[in-house]
Coordinates of N, CA and C in Angstrom, one line a residue:
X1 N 96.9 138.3 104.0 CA 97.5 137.8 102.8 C 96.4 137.2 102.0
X2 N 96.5 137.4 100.6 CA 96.0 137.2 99.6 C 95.8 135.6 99.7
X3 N 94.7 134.8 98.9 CA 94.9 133.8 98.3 C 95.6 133.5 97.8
X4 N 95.4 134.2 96.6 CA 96.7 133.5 95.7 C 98.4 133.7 95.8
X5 N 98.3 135.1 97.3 CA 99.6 135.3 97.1 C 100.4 134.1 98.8
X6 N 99.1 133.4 99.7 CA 99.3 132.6 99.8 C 100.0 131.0 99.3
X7 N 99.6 131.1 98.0 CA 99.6 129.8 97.4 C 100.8 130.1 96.4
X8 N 100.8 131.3 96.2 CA 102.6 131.5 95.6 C 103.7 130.8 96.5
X9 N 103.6 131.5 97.2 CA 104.2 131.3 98.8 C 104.3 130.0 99.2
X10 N 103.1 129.0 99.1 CA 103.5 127.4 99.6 C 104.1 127.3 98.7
X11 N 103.9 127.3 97.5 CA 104.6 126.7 95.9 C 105.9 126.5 95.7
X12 N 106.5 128.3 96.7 CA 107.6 128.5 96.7 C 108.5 127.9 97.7
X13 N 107.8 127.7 98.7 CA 108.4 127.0 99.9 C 108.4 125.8 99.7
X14 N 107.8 124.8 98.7 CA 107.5 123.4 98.7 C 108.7 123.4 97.7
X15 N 108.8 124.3 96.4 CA 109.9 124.5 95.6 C 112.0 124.4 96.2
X16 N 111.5 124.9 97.4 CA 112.6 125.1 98.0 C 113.1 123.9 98.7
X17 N 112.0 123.6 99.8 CA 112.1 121.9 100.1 C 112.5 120.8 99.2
X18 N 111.9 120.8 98.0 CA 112.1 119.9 97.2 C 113.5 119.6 96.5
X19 N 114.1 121.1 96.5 CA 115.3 121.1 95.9 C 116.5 120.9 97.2
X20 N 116.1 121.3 98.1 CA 117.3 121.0 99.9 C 117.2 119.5 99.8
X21 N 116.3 119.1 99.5 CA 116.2 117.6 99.9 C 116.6 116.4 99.1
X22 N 116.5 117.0 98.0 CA 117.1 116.3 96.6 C 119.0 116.5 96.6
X23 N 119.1 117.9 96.8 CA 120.6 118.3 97.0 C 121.0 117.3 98.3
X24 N 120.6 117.1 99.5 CA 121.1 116.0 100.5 C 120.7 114.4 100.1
X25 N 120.0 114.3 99.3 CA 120.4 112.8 98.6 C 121.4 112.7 97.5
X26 N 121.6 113.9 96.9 CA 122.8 114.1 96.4 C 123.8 113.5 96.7
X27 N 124.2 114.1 97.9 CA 125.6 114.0 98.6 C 125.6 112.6 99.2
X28 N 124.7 112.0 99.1 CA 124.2 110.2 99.3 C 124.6 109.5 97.9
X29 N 124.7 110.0 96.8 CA 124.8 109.5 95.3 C 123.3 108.9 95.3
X30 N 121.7 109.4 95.9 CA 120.9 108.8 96.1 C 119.3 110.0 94.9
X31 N 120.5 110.6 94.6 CA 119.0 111.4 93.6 C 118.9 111.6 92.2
X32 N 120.3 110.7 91.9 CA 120.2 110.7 90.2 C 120.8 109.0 90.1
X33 N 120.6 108.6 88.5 CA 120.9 107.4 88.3 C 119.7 106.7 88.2
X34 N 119.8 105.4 88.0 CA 119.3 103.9 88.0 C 118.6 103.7 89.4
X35 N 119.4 104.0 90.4 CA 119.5 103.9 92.0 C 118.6 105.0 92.3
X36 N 117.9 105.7 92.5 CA 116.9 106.7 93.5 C 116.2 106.6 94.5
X37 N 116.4 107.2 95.6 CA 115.8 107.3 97.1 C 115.6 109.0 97.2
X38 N 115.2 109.6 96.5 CA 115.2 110.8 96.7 C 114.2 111.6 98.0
X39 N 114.6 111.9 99.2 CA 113.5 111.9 100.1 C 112.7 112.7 99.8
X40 N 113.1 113.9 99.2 CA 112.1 115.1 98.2 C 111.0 114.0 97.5
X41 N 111.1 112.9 97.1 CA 109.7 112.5 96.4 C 108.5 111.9 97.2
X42 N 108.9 112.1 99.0 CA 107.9 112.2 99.7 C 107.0 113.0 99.6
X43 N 107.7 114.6 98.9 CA 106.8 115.4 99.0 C 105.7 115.8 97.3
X44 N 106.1 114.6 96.6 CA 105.1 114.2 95.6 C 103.8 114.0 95.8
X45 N 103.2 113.5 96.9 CA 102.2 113.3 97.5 C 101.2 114.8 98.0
X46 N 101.9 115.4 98.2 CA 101.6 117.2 98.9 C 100.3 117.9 97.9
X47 N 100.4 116.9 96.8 CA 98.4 117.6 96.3 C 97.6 117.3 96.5
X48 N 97.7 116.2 97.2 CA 96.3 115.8 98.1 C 95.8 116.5 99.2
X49 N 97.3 117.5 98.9 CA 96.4 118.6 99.8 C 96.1 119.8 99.7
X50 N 97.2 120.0 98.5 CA 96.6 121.7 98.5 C 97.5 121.8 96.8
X51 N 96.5 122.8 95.7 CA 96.7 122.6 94.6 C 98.5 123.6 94.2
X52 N 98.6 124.3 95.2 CA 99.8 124.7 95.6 C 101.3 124.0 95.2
X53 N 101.1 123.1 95.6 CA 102.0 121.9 95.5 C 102.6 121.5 94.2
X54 N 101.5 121.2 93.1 CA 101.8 121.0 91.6 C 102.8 122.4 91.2
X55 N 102.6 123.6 90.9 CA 103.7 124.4 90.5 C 105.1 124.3 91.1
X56 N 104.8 124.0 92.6 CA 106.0 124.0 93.6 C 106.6 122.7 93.4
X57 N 106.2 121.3 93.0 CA 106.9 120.1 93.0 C 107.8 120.2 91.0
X58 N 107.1 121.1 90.8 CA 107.5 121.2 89.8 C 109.1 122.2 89.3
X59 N 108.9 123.0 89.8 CA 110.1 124.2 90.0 C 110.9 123.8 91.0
X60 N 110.4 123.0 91.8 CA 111.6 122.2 93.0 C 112.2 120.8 91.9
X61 N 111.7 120.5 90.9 CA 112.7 119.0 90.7 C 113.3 120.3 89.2
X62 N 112.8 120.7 88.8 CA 114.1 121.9 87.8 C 114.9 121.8 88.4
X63 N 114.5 122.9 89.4 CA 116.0 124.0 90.2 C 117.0 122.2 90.7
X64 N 116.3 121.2 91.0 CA 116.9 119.9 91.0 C 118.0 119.2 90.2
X65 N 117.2 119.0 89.3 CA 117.8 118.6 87.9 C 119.0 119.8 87.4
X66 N 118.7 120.9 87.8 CA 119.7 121.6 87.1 C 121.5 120.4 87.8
X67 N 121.5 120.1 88.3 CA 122.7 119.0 89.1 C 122.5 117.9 88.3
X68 N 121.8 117.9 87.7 CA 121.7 115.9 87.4 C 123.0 115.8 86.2
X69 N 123.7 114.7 86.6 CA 124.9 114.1 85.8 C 123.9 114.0 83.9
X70 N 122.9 113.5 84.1 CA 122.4 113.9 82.9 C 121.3 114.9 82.0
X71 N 122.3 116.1 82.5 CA 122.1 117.2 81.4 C 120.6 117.7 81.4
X72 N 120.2 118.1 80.4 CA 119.2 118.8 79.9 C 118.6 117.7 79.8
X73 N 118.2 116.5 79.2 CA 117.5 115.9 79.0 C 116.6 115.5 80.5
X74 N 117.4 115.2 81.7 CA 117.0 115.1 82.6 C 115.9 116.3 83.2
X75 N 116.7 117.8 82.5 CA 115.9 118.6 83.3 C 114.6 118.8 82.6
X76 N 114.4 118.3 81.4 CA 113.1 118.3 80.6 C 112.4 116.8 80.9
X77 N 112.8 115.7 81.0 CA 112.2 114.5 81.0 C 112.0 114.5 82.7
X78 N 112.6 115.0 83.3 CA 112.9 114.4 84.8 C 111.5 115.6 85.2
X79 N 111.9 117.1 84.7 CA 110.3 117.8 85.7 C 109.0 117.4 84.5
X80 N 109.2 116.9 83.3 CA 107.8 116.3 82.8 C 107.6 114.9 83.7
X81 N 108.3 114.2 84.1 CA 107.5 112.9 85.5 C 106.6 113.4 86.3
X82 N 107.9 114.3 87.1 CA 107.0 114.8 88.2 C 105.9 116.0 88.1
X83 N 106.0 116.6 86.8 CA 105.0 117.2 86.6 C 103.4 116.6 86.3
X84 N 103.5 116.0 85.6 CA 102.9 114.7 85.2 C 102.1 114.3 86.2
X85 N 102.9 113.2 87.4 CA 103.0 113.1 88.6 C 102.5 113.3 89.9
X86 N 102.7 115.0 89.6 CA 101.9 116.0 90.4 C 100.3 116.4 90.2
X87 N 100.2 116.5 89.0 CA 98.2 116.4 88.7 C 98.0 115.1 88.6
X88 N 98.1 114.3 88.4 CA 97.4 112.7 88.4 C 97.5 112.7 89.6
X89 N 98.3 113.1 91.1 CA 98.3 112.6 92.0 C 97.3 113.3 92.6
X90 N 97.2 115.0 92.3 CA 96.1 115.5 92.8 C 94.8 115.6 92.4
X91 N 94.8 114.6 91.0 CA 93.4 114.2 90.3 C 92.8 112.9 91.5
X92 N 93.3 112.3 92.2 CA 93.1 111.1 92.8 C 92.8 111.3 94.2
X93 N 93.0 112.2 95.1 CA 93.2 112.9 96.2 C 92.2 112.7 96.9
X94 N 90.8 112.1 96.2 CA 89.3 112.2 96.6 C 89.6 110.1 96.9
X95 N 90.2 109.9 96.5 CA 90.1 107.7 95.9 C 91.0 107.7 96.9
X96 N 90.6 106.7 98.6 CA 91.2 106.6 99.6 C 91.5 105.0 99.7
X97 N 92.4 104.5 100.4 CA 91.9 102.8 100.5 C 92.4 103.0 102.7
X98 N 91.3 102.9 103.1 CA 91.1 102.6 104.6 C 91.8 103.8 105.3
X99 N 91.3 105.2 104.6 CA 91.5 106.5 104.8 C 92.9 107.2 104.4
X100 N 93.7 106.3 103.5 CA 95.1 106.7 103.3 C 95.0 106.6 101.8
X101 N 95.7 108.1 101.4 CA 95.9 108.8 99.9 C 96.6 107.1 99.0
X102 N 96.5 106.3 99.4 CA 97.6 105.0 99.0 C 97.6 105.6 96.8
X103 N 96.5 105.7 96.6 CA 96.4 105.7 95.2 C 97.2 106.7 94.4
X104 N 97.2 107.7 94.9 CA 97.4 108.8 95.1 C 99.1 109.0 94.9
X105 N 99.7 107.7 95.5 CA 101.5 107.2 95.6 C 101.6 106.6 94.4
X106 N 100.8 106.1 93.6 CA 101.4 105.9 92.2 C 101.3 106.3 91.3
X107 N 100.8 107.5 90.9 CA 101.5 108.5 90.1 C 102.8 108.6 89.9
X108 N 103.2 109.0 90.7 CA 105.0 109.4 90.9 C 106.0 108.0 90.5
X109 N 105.3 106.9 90.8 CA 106.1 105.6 90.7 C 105.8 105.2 89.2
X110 N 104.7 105.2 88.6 CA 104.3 105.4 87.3 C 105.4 105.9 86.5
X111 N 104.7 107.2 86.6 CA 105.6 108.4 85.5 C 107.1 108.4 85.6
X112 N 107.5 108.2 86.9 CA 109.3 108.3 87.4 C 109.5 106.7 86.5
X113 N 109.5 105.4 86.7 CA 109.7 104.6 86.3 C 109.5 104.7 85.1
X114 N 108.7 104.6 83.9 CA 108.8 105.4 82.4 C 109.4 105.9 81.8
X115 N 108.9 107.5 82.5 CA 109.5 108.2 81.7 C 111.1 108.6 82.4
X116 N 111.7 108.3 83.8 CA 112.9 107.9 84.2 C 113.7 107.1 83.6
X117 N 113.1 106.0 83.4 CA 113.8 104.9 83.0 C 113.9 104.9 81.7
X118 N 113.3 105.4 80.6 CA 113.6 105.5 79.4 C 114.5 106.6 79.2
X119 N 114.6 107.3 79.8 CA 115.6 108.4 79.5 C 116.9 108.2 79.9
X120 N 116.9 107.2 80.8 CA 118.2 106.7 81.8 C 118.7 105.6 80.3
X121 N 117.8 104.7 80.0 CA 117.9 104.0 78.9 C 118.7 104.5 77.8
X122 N 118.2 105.6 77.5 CA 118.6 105.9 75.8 C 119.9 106.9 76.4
X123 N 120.0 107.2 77.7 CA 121.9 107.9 77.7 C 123.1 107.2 77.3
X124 N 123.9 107.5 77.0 CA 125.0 106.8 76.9 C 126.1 108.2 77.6
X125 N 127.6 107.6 77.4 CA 127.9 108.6 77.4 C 128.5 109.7 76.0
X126 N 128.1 109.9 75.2 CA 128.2 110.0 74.4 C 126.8 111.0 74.3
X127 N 125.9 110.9 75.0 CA 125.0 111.4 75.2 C 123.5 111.0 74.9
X128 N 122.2 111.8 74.5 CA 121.2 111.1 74.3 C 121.3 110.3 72.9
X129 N 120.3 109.0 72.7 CA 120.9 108.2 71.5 C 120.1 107.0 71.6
X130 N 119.2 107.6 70.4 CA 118.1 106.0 70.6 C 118.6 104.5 70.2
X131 N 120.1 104.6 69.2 CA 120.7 103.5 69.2 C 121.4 103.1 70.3
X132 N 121.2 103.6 71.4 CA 122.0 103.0 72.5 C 120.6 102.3 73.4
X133 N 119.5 102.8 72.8 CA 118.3 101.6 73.2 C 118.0 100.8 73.4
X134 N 118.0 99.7 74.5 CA 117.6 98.4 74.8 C 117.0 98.1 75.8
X135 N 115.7 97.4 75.7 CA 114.8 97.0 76.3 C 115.0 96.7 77.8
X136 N 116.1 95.7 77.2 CA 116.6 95.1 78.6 C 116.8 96.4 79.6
X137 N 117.6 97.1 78.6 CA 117.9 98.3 79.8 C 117.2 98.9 80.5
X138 N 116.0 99.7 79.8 CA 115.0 100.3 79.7 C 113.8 99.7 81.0
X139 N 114.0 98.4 81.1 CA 113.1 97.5 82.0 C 113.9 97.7 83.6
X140 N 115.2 97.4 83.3 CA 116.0 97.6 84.2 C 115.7 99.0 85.1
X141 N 116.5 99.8 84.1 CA 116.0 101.1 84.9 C 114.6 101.7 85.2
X142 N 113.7 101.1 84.8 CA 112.4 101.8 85.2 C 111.8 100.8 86.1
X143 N 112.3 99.6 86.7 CA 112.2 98.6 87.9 C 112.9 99.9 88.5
X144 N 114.4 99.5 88.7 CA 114.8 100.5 89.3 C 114.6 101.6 90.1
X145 N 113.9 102.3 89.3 CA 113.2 104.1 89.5 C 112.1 103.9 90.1
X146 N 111.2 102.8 89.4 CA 110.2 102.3 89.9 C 110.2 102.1 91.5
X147 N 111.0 101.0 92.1 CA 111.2 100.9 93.3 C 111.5 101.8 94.2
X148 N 112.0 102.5 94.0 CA 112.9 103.6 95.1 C 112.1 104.4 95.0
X149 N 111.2 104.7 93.7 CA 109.6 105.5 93.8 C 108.6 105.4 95.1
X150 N 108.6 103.7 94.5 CA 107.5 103.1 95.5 C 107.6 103.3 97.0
X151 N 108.9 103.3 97.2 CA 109.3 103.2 98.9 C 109.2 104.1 99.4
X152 N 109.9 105.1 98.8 CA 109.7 106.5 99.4 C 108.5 107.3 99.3
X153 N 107.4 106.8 97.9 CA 105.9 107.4 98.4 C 105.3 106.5 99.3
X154 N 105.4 105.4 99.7 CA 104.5 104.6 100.6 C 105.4 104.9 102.1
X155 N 106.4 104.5 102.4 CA 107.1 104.9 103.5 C 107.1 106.1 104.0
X156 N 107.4 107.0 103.0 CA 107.7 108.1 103.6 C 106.3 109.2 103.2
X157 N 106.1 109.3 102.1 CA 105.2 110.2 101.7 C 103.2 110.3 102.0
X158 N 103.2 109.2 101.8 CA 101.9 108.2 103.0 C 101.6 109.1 104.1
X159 N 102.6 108.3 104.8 CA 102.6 109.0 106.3 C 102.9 110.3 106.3
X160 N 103.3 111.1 105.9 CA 103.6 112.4 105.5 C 102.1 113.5 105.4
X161 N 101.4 112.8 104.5 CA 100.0 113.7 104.3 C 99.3 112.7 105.1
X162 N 99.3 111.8 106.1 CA 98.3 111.2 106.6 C 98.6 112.1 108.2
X163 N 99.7 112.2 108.7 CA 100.1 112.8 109.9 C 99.7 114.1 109.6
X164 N 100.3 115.2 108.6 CA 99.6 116.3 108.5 C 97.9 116.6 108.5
X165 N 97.2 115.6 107.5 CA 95.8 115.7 107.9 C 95.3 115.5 109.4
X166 N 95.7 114.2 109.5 CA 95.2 113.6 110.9 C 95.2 114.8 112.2
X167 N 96.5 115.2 111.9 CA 97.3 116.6 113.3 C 96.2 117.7 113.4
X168 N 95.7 118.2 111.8 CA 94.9 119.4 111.9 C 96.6 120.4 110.9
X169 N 97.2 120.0 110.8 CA 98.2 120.9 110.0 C 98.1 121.2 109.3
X170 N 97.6 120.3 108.4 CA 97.4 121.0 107.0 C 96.7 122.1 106.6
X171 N 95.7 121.8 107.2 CA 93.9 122.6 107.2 C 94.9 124.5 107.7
X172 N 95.7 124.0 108.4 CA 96.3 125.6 109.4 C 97.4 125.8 108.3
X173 N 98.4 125.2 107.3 CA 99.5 125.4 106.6 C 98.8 125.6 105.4
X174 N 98.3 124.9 104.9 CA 97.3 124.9 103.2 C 96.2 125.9 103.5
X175 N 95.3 125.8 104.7 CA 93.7 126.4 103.9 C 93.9 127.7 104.4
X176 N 94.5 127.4 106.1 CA 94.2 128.7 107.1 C 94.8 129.9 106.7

């Protein structure tokens, strides 16, 4: 198998994860909203290991968002986060603190909290609407987004590329 038709292939399979995993927080009321635990955003972290990952975390929160209670805006603001997200995270991949990607986890809590939370902001129902704008809100939901970012890249996503490096898996899933 090809390189690159290797790296299609993780992209696609990380694409696919991303979206099973988001669809079972779904069914938790846990992958859209204010409120997010999305356990797919463990796999935000996944370019620290292989450049693979960025197209695939990307085409996994689309095919994602195509569900989100908010529309199209979601599916343009929600995969520009994690796209976003995805190269800042794999720009940093080299900046360790006591051998763990830790830096590397705020990307995703950054960009999700922002640009999440201002888009959650300016909804109504009525639809998107900069007069339905308020700060207050806006702080709210990108705390919010922010947190449930934070937890699930440090908790789950952390340990995630720290066990796969550490095991030798990666090196045999990503390089081999």
């Amino acid at each position: 198998m090809t390189q690159k038709t290797k790296s299609l292939v993780l992209g696609a399979a990380i694409a696919a994860l991303y979206t099973l995993l988001t669809y079972l927080a779904s069914l938790l009321n846990l992958a859209y909203g204010p409120v997010q635990f999305r356990i797919s955003e463990a796999m935000t972290l996944l370019p620290v290991l292989t450049p693979a990952a960025v197209p695939g975390l990307i085409i996994g929160c689309f095919l994602s968002n195509l569900w989100s209670p908010l529309g199209v805006v979601d599916l343009l603001f929600g995969t520009l986060a994690t796209g976003l997200s995805a190269i800042w995270s794999r720009s940093l991949r080299r900046y360790r603190l006591k051998g763990l990607p830790v830096l590397s986890a705020l990307p995703p809590v950054v960009c999700n909290a922002v640009i999440v939370g201002l888009e959650i902001a300016c909804l109504s129902d009525a639809g998107f609407s900069l007069q339905s704008f308020s700060w207050v809100a806006f702080f709210s939901s990108a705390a919010s987004v922010g947190l449930g970012e934070l937890v699930i890249c440090l908790v789950l996503g952390v340990p995630l590329v720290t066990v796969l490096e550490r095991s030798g898996a990666a090196k045999r899933i990503f390089e081999g």
